[in-house]
Coordinates of N, CA and C in Angstrom, one line a residue:
M1 N -21.2 12.9 -11.1 CA -19.9 12.6 -10.9 C -19.8 11.0 -10.7
G2 N -20.3 10.5 -9.6 CA -20.2 9.1 -9.3 C -18.9 8.5 -9.0
I3 N -18.5 7.5 -9.6 CA -17.2 6.9 -9.2 C -16.0 7.4 -9.9
I4 N -14.9 7.9 -9.3 CA -13.6 8.5 -9.7 C -12.7 7.6 -9.7
V5 N -12.0 7.5 -10.8 CA -10.7 6.5 -10.7 C -9.4 7.4 -10.6
N6 N -8.8 7.0 -9.6 CA -7.5 7.8 -9.3 C -6.2 7.0 -9.6
L7 N -6.5 6.3 -10.7 CA -5.4 5.3 -11.0 C -4.1 6.0 -11.4
D8 N -4.1 7.1 -12.0 CA -2.9 7.9 -12.4 C -2.3 8.5 -11.2
V9 N -2.9 8.8 -10.1 CA -2.3 9.3 -8.8 C -1.4 8.1 -8.2
M10 N -2.1 6.8 -8.2 CA -1.4 5.7 -7.6 C -0.2 5.3 -8.4
M11 N -0.4 5.5 -9.8 CA 0.7 5.1 -10.6 C 2.0 6.1 -10.5
A12 N 1.7 7.4 -10.3 CA 2.6 8.3 -10.0 C 3.4 8.0 -8.8
K13 N 2.6 7.8 -7.8 CA 3.3 7.4 -6.5 C 4.1 6.3 -6.4
R14 N 3.9 5.2 -7.3 CA 4.6 4.1 -7.4 C 5.7 4.1 -8.4
K15 N 5.7 5.1 -9.2 CA 6.6 5.5 -10.4 C 6.4 4.3 -11.4
I16 N 5.3 4.1 -11.9 CA 5.2 3.1 -12.9 C 4.4 3.6 -14.2
S17 N 4.9 3.2 -15.3 CA 4.4 3.7 -16.5 C 3.2 3.0 -17.0
S18 N 2.3 3.6 -17.9 CA 1.1 3.1 -18.3 C 1.5 1.8 -19.2
S19 N 2.5 1.7 -19.9 CA 2.8 0.6 -20.7 C 3.3 -0.6 -19.7
E20 N 4.1 -0.2 -18.6 CA 4.7 -1.2 -17.7 C 3.4 -1.9 -17.0
L21 N 2.4 -0.9 -16.4 CA 1.4 -1.5 -15.7 C 0.5 -2.4 -16.6
A22 N 0.1 -1.9 -17.7 CA -0.7 -2.6 -18.7 C -0.1 -4.1 -18.9
E23 N 1.1 -4.2 -19.3 CA 1.7 -5.4 -19.4 C 1.6 -6.4 -18.2
K24 N 1.9 -5.8 -17.1 CA 1.9 -6.5 -15.8 C 0.6 -7.1 -15.4
I25 N -0.6 -6.4 -15.9 CA -1.9 -6.7 -15.4 C -2.5 -7.4 -16.6
G26 N -1.9 -7.5 -17.8 CA -2.4 -8.2 -19.0 C -3.7 -7.6 -19.7
I27 N -3.6 -6.1 -19.8 CA -4.6 -5.5 -20.5 C -3.9 -4.4 -21.6
T28 N -4.4 -4.0 -22.5 CA -3.8 -3.1 -23.5 C -3.6 -1.7 -22.9
T29 N -2.7 -1.1 -23.4 CA -2.5 0.4 -22.9 C -3.6 1.3 -23.3
A30 N -4.5 0.8 -24.3 CA -5.7 1.7 -24.5 C -6.8 1.5 -23.6
N31 N -7.0 0.2 -23.2 CA -8.0 -0.1 -22.1 C -7.5 0.4 -20.8
L32 N -6.2 0.7 -20.5 CA -5.8 1.2 -19.3 C -6.1 2.7 -19.3
S33 N -5.8 3.3 -20.5 CA -6.0 4.8 -20.7 C -7.6 5.0 -20.4
I34 N -8.4 4.1 -20.9 CA -9.8 4.4 -20.7 C -10.1 4.4 -19.2
L35 N -9.5 3.5 -18.4 CA -9.7 3.4 -17.0 C -9.3 4.7 -16.4
K36 N -7.9 5.2 -16.8 CA -7.3 6.3 -16.2 C -8.1 7.5 -16.5
T37 N -8.8 7.7 -17.5 CA -9.5 8.9 -17.9 C -11.0 8.9 -17.5
N38 N -11.4 7.9 -16.7 CA -12.7 7.8 -16.2 C -13.7 7.6 -17.2
K39 N -13.3 7.1 -18.4 CA -14.2 6.9 -19.5 C -14.9 5.6 -19.5
G40 N -14.4 4.6 -18.7 CA -14.7 3.2 -18.5 C -16.1 3.0 -18.0
K41 N -17.0 2.2 -18.2 CA -18.2 1.9 -17.8 C -18.3 0.9 -16.6
A42 N -17.1 -0.1 -16.8 CA -17.0 -0.9 -15.6 C -15.7 -1.3 -15.5
I43 N -15.2 -2.1 -14.4 CA -14.0 -3.0 -14.4 C -14.3 -4.2 -13.8
R44 N -13.6 -5.2 -14.2 CA -13.6 -6.6 -13.7 C -12.9 -6.6 -12.3
F45 N -13.4 -7.3 -11.5 CA -12.8 -7.5 -10.2 C -11.5 -8.1 -10.4
S46 N -11.3 -9.0 -11.5 CA -10.0 -9.6 -11.7 C -8.9 -8.6 -12.0
T47 N -9.4 -7.6 -12.9 CA -8.4 -6.7 -13.2 C -8.1 -5.7 -12.1
L48 N -9.1 -5.3 -11.3 CA -9.0 -4.6 -10.0 C -7.9 -5.3 -9.1
E49 N -8.1 -6.5 -9.1 CA -7.3 -7.3 -8.1 C -5.8 -7.2 -8.6
K50 N -5.6 -7.5 -10.0 CA -4.2 -7.3 -10.4 C -3.5 -6.0 -10.4
I51 N -4.3 -4.9 -10.5 CA -4.0 -3.5 -10.3 C -3.5 -3.3 -8.9
C52 N -4.3 -3.8 -8.0 CA -4.0 -3.7 -6.7 C -2.7 -4.3 -6.2
E53 N -2.5 -5.5 -6.8 CA -1.3 -6.4 -6.5 C -0.2 -5.7 -7.1
V54 N -0.2 -5.3 -8.3 CA 1.2 -4.7 -9.0 C 1.3 -3.3 -8.3
L55 N 0.5 -2.4 -7.9 CA 0.7 -1.2 -7.2 C 0.7 -1.3 -5.7
E56 N 0.5 -2.5 -5.1 CA 0.6 -2.6 -3.8 C -0.3 -1.7 -3.1
C57 N -1.6 -1.8 -3.5 CA -2.5 -0.8 -2.8 C -4.0 -1.5 -2.5
Q58 N -4.9 -0.6 -2.1 CA -6.2 -1.3 -1.8 C -7.1 -0.6 -2.9
P59 N -8.2 -1.3 -3.2 CA -9.2 -0.7 -4.1 C -9.7 0.7 -3.8
G60 N -9.7 1.0 -2.5 CA -10.1 2.4 -2.1 C -9.1 3.4 -2.5
D61 N -7.9 3.0 -2.7 CA -6.8 3.8 -3.0 C -6.9 4.3 -4.6
I62 N -7.6 3.5 -5.3 CA -7.9 3.9 -6.6 C -9.2 4.4 -7.1
L63 N -10.2 3.9 -6.4 CA -11.6 4.3 -6.7 C -12.1 5.2 -5.5
E64 N -12.9 6.2 -6.0 CA -13.3 7.2 -4.9 C -15.0 7.5 -5.4
Y65 N -15.8 7.6 -4.4 CA -17.2 8.1 -4.8 C -17.4 9.5 -4.6
K66 N -17.9 10.3 -5.5 CA -18.2 11.6 -5.3 C -19.6 11.8 -5.6
N67 N -20.4 12.5 -4.7 CA -21.7 12.8 -4.9 C -22.0 13.7 -5.9
K68 N -22.9 13.5 -6.7 CA -23.2 14.6 -7.8 C -23.7 15.9 -7.3

């Protein structure tokens, strides 16, 4: 398992769409989808910072570690 991205949960809590979030943080909706579906291999700190800023949350609200 490893790192789990709970971005969709936080987006639902903040009532923000993928296209709106992608536009506000400056990435494509395709790249945002990769993050949301746990298919990404990495995330830049600058992108994580923008996500947290827009969603008004902490990195720990989005990222979770689950032991295999």
